[in-house]
Short mmCIF file of C-alpha atoms and ligand atoms in Angstrom, two decimals:
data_model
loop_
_atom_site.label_atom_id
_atom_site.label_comp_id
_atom_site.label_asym_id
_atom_site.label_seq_id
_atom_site.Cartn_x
_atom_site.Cartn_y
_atom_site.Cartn_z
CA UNK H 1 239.41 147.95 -49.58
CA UNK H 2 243.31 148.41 -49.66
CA UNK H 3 244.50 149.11 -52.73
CA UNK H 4 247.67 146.81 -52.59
CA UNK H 5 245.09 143.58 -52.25
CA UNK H 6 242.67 144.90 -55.36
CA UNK H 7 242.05 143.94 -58.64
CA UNK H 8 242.45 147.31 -60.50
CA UNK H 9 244.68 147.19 -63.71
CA UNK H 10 244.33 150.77 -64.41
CA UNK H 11 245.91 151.66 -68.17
CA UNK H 12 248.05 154.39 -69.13
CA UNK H 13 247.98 154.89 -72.56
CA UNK H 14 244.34 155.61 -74.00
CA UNK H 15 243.18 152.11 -75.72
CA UNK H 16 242.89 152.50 -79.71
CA UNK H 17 240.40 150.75 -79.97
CA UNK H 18 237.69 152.86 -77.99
CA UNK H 19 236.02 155.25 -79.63
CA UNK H 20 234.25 157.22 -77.16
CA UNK H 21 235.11 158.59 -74.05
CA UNK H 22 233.03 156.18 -71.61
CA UNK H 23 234.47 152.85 -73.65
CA UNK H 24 237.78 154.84 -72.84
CA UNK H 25 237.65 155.63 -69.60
CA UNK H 26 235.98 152.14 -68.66
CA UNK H 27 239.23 150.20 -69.98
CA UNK H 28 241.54 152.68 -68.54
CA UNK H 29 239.61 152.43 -65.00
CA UNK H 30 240.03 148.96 -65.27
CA UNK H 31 235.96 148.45 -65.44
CA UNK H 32 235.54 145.95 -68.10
CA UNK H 33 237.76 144.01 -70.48
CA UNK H 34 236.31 142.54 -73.52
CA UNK H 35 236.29 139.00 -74.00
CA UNK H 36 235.05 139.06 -77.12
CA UNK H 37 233.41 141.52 -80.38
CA UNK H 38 230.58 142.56 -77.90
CA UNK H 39 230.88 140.86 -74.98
CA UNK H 40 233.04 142.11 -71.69
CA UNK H 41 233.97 140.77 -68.14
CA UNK H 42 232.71 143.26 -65.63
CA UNK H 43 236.42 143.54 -63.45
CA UNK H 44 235.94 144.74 -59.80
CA UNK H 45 235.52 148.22 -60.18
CA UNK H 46 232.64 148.09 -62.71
CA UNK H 47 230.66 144.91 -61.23
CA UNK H 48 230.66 147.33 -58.18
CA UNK H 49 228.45 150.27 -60.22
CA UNK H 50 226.71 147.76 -61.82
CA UNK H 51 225.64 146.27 -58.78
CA UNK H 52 224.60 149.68 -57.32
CA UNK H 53 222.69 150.13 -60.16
CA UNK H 54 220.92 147.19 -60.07
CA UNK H 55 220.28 147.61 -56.37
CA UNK H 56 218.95 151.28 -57.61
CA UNK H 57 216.71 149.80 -60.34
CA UNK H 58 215.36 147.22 -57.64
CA UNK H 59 214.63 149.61 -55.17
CA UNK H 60 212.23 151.62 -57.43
CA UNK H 61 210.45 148.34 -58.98
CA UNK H 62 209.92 147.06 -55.57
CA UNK H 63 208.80 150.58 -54.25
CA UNK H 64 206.03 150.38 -57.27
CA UNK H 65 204.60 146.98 -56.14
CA UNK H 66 206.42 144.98 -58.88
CA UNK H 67 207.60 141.87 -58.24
CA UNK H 68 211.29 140.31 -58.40
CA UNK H 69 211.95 137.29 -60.09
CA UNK H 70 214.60 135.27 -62.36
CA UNK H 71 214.03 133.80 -65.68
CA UNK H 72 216.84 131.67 -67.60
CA UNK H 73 218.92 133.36 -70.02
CA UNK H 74 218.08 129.98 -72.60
CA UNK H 75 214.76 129.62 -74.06
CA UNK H 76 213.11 126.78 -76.07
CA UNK H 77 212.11 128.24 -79.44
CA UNK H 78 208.70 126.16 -79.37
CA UNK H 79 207.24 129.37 -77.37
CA UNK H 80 208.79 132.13 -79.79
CA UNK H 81 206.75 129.96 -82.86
CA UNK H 82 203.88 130.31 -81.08
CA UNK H 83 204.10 134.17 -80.70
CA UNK H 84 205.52 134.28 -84.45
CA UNK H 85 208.18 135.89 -83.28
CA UNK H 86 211.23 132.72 -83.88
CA UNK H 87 210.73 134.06 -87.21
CA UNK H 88 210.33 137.57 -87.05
CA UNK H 89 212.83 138.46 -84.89
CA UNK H 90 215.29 137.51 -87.81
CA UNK H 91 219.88 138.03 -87.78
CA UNK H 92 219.86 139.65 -83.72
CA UNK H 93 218.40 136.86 -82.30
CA UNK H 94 221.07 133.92 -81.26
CA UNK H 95 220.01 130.73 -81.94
CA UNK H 96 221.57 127.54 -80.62
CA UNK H 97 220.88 123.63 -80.77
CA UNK H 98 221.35 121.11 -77.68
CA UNK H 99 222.07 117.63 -78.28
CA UNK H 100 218.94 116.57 -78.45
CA UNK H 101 218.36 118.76 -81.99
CA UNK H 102 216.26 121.06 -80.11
CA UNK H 103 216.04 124.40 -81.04
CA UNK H 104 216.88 126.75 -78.58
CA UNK H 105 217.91 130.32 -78.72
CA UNK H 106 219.70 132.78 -75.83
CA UNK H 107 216.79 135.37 -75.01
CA UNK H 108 216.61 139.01 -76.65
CA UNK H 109 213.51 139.45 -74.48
CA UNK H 110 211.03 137.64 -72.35
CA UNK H 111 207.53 138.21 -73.82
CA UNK H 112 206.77 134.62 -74.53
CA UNK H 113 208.27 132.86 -71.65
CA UNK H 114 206.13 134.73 -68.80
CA UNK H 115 203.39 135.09 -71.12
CA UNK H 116 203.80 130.96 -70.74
CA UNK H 117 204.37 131.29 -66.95
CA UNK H 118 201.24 133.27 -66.53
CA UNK H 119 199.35 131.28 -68.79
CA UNK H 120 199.92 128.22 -66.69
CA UNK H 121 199.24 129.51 -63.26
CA UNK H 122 196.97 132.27 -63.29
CA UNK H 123 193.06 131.66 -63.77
CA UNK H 124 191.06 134.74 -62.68
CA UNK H 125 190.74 138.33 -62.92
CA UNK H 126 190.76 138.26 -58.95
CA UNK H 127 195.06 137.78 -59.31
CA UNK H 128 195.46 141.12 -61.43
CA UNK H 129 196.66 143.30 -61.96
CA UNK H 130 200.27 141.57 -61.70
CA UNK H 131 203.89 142.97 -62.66
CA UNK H 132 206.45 140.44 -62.51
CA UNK H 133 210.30 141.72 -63.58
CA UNK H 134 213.40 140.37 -63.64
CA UNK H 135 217.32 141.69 -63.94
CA UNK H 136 219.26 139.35 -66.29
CA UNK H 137 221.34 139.34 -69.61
CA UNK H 138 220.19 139.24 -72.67
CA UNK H 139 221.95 138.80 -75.92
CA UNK H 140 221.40 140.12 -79.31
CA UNK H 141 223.45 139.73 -81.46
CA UNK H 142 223.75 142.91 -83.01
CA UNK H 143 225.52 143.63 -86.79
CA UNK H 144 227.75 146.26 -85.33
CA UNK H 145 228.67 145.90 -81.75
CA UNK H 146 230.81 149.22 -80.45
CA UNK H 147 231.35 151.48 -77.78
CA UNK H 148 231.62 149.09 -75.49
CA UNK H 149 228.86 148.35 -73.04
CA UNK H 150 226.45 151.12 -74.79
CA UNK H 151 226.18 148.41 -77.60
CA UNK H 152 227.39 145.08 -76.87
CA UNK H 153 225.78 141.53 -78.13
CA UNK H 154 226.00 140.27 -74.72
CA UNK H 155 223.97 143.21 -71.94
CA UNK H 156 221.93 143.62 -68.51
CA UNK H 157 218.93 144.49 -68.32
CA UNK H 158 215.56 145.03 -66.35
CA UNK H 159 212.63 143.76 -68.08
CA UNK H 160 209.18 143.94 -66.69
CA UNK H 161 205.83 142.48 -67.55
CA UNK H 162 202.35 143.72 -66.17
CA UNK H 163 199.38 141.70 -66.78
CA UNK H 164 196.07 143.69 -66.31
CA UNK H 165 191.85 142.65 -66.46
CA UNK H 166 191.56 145.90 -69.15
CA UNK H 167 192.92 148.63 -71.23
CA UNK H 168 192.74 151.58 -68.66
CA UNK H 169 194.54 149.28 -65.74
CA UNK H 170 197.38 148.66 -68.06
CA UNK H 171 197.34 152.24 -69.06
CA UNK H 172 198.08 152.81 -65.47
CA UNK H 173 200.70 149.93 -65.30
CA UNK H 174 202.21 151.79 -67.98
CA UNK H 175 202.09 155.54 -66.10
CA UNK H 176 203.36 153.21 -63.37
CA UNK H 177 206.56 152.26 -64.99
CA UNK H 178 206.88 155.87 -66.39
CA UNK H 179 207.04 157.08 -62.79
CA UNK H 180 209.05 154.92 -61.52
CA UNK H 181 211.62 154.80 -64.15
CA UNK H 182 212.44 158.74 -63.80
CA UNK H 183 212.64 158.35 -60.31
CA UNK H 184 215.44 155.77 -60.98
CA UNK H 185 216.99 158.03 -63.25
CA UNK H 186 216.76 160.71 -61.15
CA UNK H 187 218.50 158.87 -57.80
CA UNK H 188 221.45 157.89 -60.54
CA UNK H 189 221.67 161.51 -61.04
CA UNK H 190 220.66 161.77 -64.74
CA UNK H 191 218.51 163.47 -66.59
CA UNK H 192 216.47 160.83 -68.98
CA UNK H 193 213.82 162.54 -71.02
CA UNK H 194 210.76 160.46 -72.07
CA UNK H 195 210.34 160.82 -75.72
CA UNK H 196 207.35 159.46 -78.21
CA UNK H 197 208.99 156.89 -80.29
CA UNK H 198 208.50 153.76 -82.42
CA UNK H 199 207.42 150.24 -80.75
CA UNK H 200 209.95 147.97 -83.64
CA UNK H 201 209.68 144.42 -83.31
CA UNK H 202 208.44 144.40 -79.27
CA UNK H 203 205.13 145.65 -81.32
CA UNK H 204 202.41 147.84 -79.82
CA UNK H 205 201.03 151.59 -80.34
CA UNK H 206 202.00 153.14 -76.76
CA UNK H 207 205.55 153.51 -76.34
CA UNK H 208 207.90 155.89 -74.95
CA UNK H 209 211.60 156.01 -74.75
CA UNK H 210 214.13 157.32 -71.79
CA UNK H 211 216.63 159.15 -73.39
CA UNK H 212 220.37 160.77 -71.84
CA UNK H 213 221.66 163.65 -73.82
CA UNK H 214 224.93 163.17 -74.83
CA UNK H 215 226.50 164.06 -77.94
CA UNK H 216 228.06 160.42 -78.20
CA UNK H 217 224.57 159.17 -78.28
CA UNK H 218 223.04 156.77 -81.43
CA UNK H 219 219.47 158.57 -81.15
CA UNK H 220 219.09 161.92 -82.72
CA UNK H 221 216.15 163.77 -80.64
CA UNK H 222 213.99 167.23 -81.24
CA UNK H 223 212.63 168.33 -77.40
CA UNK H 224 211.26 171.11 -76.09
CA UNK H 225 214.00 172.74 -73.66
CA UNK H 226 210.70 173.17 -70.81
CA UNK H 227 211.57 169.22 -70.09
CA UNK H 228 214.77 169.83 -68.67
CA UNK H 229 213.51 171.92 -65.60
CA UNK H 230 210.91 169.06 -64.53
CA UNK H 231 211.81 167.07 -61.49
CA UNK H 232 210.04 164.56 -59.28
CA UNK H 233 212.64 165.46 -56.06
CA UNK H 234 211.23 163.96 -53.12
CA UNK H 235 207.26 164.59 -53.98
CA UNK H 236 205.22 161.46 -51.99
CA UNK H 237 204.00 159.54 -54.11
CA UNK H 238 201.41 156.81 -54.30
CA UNK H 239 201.45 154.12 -57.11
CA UNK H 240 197.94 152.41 -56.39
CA UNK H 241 196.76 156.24 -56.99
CA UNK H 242 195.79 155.99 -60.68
CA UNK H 243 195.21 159.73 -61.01
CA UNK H 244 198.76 160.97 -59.60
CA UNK H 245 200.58 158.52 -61.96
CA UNK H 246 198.46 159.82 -64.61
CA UNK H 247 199.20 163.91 -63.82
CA UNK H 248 202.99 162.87 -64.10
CA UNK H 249 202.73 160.83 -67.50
CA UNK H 250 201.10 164.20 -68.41
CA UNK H 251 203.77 166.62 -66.94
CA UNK H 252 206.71 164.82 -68.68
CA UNK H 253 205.20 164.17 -72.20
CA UNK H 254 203.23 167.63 -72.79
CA UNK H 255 206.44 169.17 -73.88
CA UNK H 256 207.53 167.65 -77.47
CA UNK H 257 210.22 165.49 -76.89
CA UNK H 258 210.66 162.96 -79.68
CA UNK H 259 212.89 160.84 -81.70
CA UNK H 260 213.74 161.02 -85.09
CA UNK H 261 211.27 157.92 -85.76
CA UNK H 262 208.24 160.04 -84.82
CA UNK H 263 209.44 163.41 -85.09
CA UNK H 264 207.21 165.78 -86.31
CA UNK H 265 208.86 169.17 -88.22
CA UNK H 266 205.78 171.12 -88.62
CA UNK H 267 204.06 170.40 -84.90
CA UNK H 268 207.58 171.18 -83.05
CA UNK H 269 207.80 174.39 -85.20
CA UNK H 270 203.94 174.83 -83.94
CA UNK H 271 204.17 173.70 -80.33
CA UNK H 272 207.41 174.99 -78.64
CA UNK H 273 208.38 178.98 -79.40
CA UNK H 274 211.82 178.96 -81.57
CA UNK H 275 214.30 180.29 -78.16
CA UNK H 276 213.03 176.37 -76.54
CA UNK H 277 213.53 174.07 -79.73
CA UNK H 278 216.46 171.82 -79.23
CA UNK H 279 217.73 169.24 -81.06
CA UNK H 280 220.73 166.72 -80.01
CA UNK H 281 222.02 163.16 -80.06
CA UNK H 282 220.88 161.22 -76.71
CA UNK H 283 221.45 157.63 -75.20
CA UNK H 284 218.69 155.30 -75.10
CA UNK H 285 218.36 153.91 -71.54
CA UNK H 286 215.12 152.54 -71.25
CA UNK H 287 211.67 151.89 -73.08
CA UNK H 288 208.12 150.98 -71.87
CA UNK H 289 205.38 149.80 -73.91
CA UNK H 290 201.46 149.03 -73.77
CA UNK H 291 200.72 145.89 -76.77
CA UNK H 292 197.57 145.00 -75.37
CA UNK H 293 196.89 141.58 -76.33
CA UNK H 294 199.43 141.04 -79.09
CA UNK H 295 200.86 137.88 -77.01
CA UNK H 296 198.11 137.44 -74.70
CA UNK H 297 196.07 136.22 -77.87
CA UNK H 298 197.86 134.00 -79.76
CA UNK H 299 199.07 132.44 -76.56
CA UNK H 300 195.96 131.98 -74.83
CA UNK H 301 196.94 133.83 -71.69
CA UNK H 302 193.48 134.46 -70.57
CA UNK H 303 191.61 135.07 -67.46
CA UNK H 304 188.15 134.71 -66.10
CA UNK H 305 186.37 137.91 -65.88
CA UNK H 306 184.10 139.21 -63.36
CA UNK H 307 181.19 137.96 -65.78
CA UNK H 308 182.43 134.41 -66.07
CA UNK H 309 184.21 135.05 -69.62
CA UNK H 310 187.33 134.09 -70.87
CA UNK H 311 189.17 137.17 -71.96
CA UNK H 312 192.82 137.35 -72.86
CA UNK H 313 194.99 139.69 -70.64
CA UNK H 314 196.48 143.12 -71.33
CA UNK H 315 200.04 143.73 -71.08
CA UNK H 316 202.99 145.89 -71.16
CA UNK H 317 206.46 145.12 -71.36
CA UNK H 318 209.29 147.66 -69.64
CA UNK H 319 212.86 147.86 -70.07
CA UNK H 320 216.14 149.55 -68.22
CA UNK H 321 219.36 148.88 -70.32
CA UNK H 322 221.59 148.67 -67.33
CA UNK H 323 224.91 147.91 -68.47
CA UNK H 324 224.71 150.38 -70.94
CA UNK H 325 223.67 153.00 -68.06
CA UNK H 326 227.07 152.23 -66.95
CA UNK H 327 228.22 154.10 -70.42
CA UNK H 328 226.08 156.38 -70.07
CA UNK H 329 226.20 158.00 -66.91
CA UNK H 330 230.50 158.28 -67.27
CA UNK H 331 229.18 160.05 -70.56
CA UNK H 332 227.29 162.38 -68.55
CA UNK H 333 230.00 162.77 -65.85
CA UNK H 334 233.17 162.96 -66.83
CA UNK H 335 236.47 165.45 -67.47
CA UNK H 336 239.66 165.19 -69.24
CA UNK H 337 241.41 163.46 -65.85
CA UNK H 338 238.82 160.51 -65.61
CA UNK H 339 235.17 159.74 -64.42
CA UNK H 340 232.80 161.66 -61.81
CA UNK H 341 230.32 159.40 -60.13
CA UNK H 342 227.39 160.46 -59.02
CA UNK H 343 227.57 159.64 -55.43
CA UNK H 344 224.78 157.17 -55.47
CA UNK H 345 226.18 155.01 -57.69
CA UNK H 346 230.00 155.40 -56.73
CA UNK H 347 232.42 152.37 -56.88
CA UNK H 348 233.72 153.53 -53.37
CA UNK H 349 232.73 156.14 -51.39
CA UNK H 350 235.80 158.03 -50.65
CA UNK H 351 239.48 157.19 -51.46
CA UNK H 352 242.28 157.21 -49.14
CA UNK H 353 245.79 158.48 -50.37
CA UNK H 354 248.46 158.83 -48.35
CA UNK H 355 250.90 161.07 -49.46
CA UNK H 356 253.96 159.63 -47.49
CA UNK H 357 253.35 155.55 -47.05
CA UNK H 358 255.88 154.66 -44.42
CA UNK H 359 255.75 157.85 -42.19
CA UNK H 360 254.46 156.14 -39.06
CA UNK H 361 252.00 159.33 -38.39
CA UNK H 362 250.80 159.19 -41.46
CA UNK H 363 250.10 155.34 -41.71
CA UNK H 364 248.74 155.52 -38.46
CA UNK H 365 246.32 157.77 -39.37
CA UNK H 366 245.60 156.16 -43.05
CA UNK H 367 245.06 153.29 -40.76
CA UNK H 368 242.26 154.52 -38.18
CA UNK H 369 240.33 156.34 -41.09
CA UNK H 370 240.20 153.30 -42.83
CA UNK H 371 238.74 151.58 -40.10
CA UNK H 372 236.01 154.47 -39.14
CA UNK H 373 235.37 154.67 -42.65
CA UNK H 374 234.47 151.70 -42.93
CA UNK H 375 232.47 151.01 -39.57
CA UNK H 376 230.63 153.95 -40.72
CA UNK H 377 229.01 152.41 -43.67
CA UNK H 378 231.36 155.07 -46.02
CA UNK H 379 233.09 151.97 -48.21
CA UNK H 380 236.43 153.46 -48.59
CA UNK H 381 239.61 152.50 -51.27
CA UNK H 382 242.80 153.70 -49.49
CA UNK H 383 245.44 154.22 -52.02
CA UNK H 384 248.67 151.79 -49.47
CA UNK H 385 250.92 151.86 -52.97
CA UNK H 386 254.26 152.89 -52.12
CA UNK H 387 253.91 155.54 -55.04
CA UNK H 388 254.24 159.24 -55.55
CA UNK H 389 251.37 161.77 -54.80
CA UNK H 390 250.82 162.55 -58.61
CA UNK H 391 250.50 158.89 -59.22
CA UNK H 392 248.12 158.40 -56.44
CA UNK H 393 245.64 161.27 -57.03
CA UNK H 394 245.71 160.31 -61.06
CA UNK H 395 244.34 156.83 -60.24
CA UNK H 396 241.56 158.75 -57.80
CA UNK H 397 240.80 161.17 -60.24
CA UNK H 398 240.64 158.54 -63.01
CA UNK H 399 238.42 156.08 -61.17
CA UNK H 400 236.03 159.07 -60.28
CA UNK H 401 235.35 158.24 -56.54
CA UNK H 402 233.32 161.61 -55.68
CA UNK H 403 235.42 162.24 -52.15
CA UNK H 404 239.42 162.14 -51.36
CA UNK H 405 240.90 162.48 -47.79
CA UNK H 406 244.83 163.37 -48.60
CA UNK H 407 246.72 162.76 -45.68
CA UNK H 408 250.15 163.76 -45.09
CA UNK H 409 252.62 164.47 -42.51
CA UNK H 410 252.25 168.20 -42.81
CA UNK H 411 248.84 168.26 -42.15
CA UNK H 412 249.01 165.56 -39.36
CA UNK H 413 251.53 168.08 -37.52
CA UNK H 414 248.47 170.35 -37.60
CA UNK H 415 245.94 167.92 -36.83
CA UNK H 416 243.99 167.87 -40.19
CA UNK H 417 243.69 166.42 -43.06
CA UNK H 418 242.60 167.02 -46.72
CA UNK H 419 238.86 166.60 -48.08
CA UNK H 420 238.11 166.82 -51.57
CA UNK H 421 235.56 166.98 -53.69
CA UNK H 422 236.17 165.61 -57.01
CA UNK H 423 232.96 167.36 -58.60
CA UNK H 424 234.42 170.77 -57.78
CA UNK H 425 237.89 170.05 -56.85
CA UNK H 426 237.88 172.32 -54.09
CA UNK H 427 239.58 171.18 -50.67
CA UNK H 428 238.67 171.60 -47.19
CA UNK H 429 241.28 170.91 -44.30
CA UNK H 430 239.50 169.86 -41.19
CA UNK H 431 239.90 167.09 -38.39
CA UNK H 432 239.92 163.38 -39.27
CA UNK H 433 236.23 162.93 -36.88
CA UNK H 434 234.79 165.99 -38.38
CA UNK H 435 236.15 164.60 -42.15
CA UNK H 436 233.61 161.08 -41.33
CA UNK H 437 231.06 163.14 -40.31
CA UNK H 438 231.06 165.39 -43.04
CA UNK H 439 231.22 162.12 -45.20
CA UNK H 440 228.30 160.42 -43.16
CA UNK H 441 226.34 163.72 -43.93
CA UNK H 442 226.63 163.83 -47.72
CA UNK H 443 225.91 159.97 -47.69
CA UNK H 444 222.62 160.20 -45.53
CA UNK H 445 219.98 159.34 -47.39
CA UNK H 446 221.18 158.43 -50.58
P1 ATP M 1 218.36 150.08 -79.38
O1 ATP M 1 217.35 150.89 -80.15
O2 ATP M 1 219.41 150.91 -78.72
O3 ATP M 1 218.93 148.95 -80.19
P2 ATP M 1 216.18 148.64 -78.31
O4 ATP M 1 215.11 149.65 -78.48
O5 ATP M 1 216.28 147.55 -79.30
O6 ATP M 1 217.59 149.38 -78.19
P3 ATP M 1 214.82 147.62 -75.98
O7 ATP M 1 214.25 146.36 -76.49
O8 ATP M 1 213.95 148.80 -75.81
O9 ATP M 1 216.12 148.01 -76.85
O10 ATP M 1 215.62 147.26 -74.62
C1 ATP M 1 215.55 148.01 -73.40
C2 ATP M 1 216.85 148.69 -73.10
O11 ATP M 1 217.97 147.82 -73.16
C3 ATP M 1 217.19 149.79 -74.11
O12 ATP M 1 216.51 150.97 -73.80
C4 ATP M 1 218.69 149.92 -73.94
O13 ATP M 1 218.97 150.79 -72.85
C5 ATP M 1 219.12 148.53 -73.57
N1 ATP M 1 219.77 147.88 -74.73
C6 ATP M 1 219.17 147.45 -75.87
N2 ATP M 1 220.05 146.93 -76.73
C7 ATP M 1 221.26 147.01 -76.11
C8 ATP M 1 222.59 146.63 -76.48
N3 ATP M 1 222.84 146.04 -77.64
N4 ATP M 1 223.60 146.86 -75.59
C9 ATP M 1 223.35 147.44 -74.40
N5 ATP M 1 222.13 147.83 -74.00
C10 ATP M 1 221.09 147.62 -74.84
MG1 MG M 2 214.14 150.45 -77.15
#
């Protein structure tokens, strides 16, 4: 992409309104713009991360043998009085009429309507087990919406279902979803620490929470500092293999690592020695849950067992909060000049900036980068604005992408041009060819 022919209405001054850094630096990169208390239009720059995201959080469901699907963002209410929850759910939940005087309501969640889809196309215990997700906003309309995406009424997310014959196969749907979720984390980059917490109005006794540290964070959290040294890295692993999803549950929740809802004073002070106990505010970004057959049963989503009975299904429910991901990872990577992406999950690969637009060298070889770059697969943003260096490198450094190629006609007189890294900041002259293929190196495999 050329920068002249983009949509990126970077701001200046730092918006008033923004509390934290990530709300900050997602109006200033021109990311999102709020349309109203809660609710934002994803510009250019941020629908690109939150596509990669998505893509990310894909990836891993697939890779764990759940299945993709799309459910509307408008439910009837008729199913949410069946559960008992069109009552329950109480002030967050948005509730609209159509013309018709039917109640309807923009969906918080999805328990009841593929608990109703299930119901009415699945028979025997022979289809199970079965986890059907989907990515799609939801809307809650929360009493204090605020720092932008990280609590908005109006938010993406991943929500998955698993239907199983029995307790101990949804058990392993659940260690399922707990592998697979830090492996998302991980390929974003972060660090999200599952932590014992409270199941609210989703309902249910096993439930664990993802959780980014981050001083901005809502959640206050008490962890053993053992947790932060765990890693899945590239370790094979095999979902259908009951017993390896079940050593990793264990791994990542045998250190204490809870929320304030089910924090426990006296068994941290007994568990983890006084040089590991840690306590901090963190970022939500995900939850998974085991409820049994708390909507299987009033809904009459049963199966035929193996016996010939009817028995009603077991289930789990499993969320990522992906917009608010967004938030969180700039929380986790950022400095006082702008945002560091991860390179995963980068807007762009590598930026462009000429230093001298106009000098025929140097356009020329802006030009045939550009088109390398790209042919290469390495998405770059060249920075064609017929503005000064310090202007140019602020926008790069503000929009975060994690690699810059400076060219110039200094450098061109020598053959090379700039690469840096905007992690470390450090520089590295070399040729244009060996600049992509340093690039292609750094992208392989990500
Ligand atoms: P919270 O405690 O932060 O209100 P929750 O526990 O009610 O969240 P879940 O039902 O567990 O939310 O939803 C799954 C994920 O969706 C959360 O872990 C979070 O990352 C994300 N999420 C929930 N509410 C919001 C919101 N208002 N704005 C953005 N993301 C949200
Ligand atoms: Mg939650």
């Amino acid at each position: 992409m050329r920068l002249t022919r983009y949509f990126l209405p970077v701001l200046k001054e730092n918006p008033a309104e923004a509390q934290i850094v990530s709300h900050r630096l997602m109006l200033r990169a021109g990311m999102i713009r709020q349309a109203s208390a809660g609710i934002y239009s994803w510009l250019p720059l941020g629908f690109k991360v939150l596509r990669n995201l998505e893509n990310i959080v894909h990836e891993e469901q697939v890779r764990a043998g759940h299945i993709p699907m799309l459910m509307p963002t408008l439910q009837s209410a008729d199913l949410w009085r069946e559960s008992g929850r069109y009552d329950d759910y109480g002030e967050e939940m948005l509730r609209i009429t159509d013309r018709h005087g039917r109640d309807m309501l923009y969906g918080p969640t999805n328990e009841e309507l593929i608990t109703d889809i299930f119901r009415n196309s699945v028979r025997s215990y022979k289809d199970l087990p079965l986890t059907l997700y989907h990515i799609q906003w939801k809307f809650r309309d929360e009493i204090r919406p605020r720092f932008g995406v990280m609590r908005g009424r109006e938010f993406y997310m991943k929500d998955g279902y698993n239907f199983d014959i029995d307790r101990d196969s949804a058990i392993h749907a659940y260690n399922r979803h707990m592998v697979s979720y830090l492996r998302t984390y991980e390929r974003m980059g972060l660090k999200a620490i599952p932590m014992r917490a409270d199941s609210g109005p989703i309902g249910g006794d096993d439930t664990h929470e993802f959780l980014v540290l981050a001083d901005t964070g809502e959640s206050e959290v008490f962890y053993d500092s053992a947790i932060l040294d765990l890693k899945l890295g590239d370790r094979a692993i095999d979902y259908d293999d009951r017993a390896q999803c079940a050593a990793i549950r264990e791994e990542w929740t045998t250190p204490y690592a809870r929320t304030d809802e089910t924090h426990d004073e006296a068994l941290f002070h007994g568990q983890v020695p006084e040089e590991r106990r840690r306590s901090s505010r963190a970022i939500e970004v995900g939850q998974i849950f085991y409820f049994g057959t708390k909507y299987s049963e009033p809904m009459k989503a049963t199966v035929v067992n193996d016996k010939g009975e009817h028995v009603p299904v077991h289930m789990g429910s499993h969320g990522i909060g992906v917009s608010r991901l967004v938030g969180a990872l700039i929380e986790a990577f950022h400095d006082d000049r702008g945002i560091i992406w991860p390179e995963s999950v980068a807007p762009f690969k590598v930026g462009i900036v000429n230093l001298k637009q106009g000098d025929s060298a140097a356009d020329t070889a802006c030009e045939s980068l550009y088109r390398e770059l790209t042919a290469a697969g390495l998405e770059p943003l060249y920075d064609d604005r017929e503005e000064r260096a310090g202007a140019k490198f602020a926008t790069m450094d503000l929009i975060g992408l994690p690699w810059r190629i400076t060219v110039g006609p200094r450098g061109l007189k020598a053959g090379v041009v700039e690469l840096t890294s905007r992690k470390t900041g450090e520089s590295e002259e070399l040729k244009p060819a060996d600049a992509i293929a340093r690039l292609g190196e750094i992208y392989l495999g990500q």
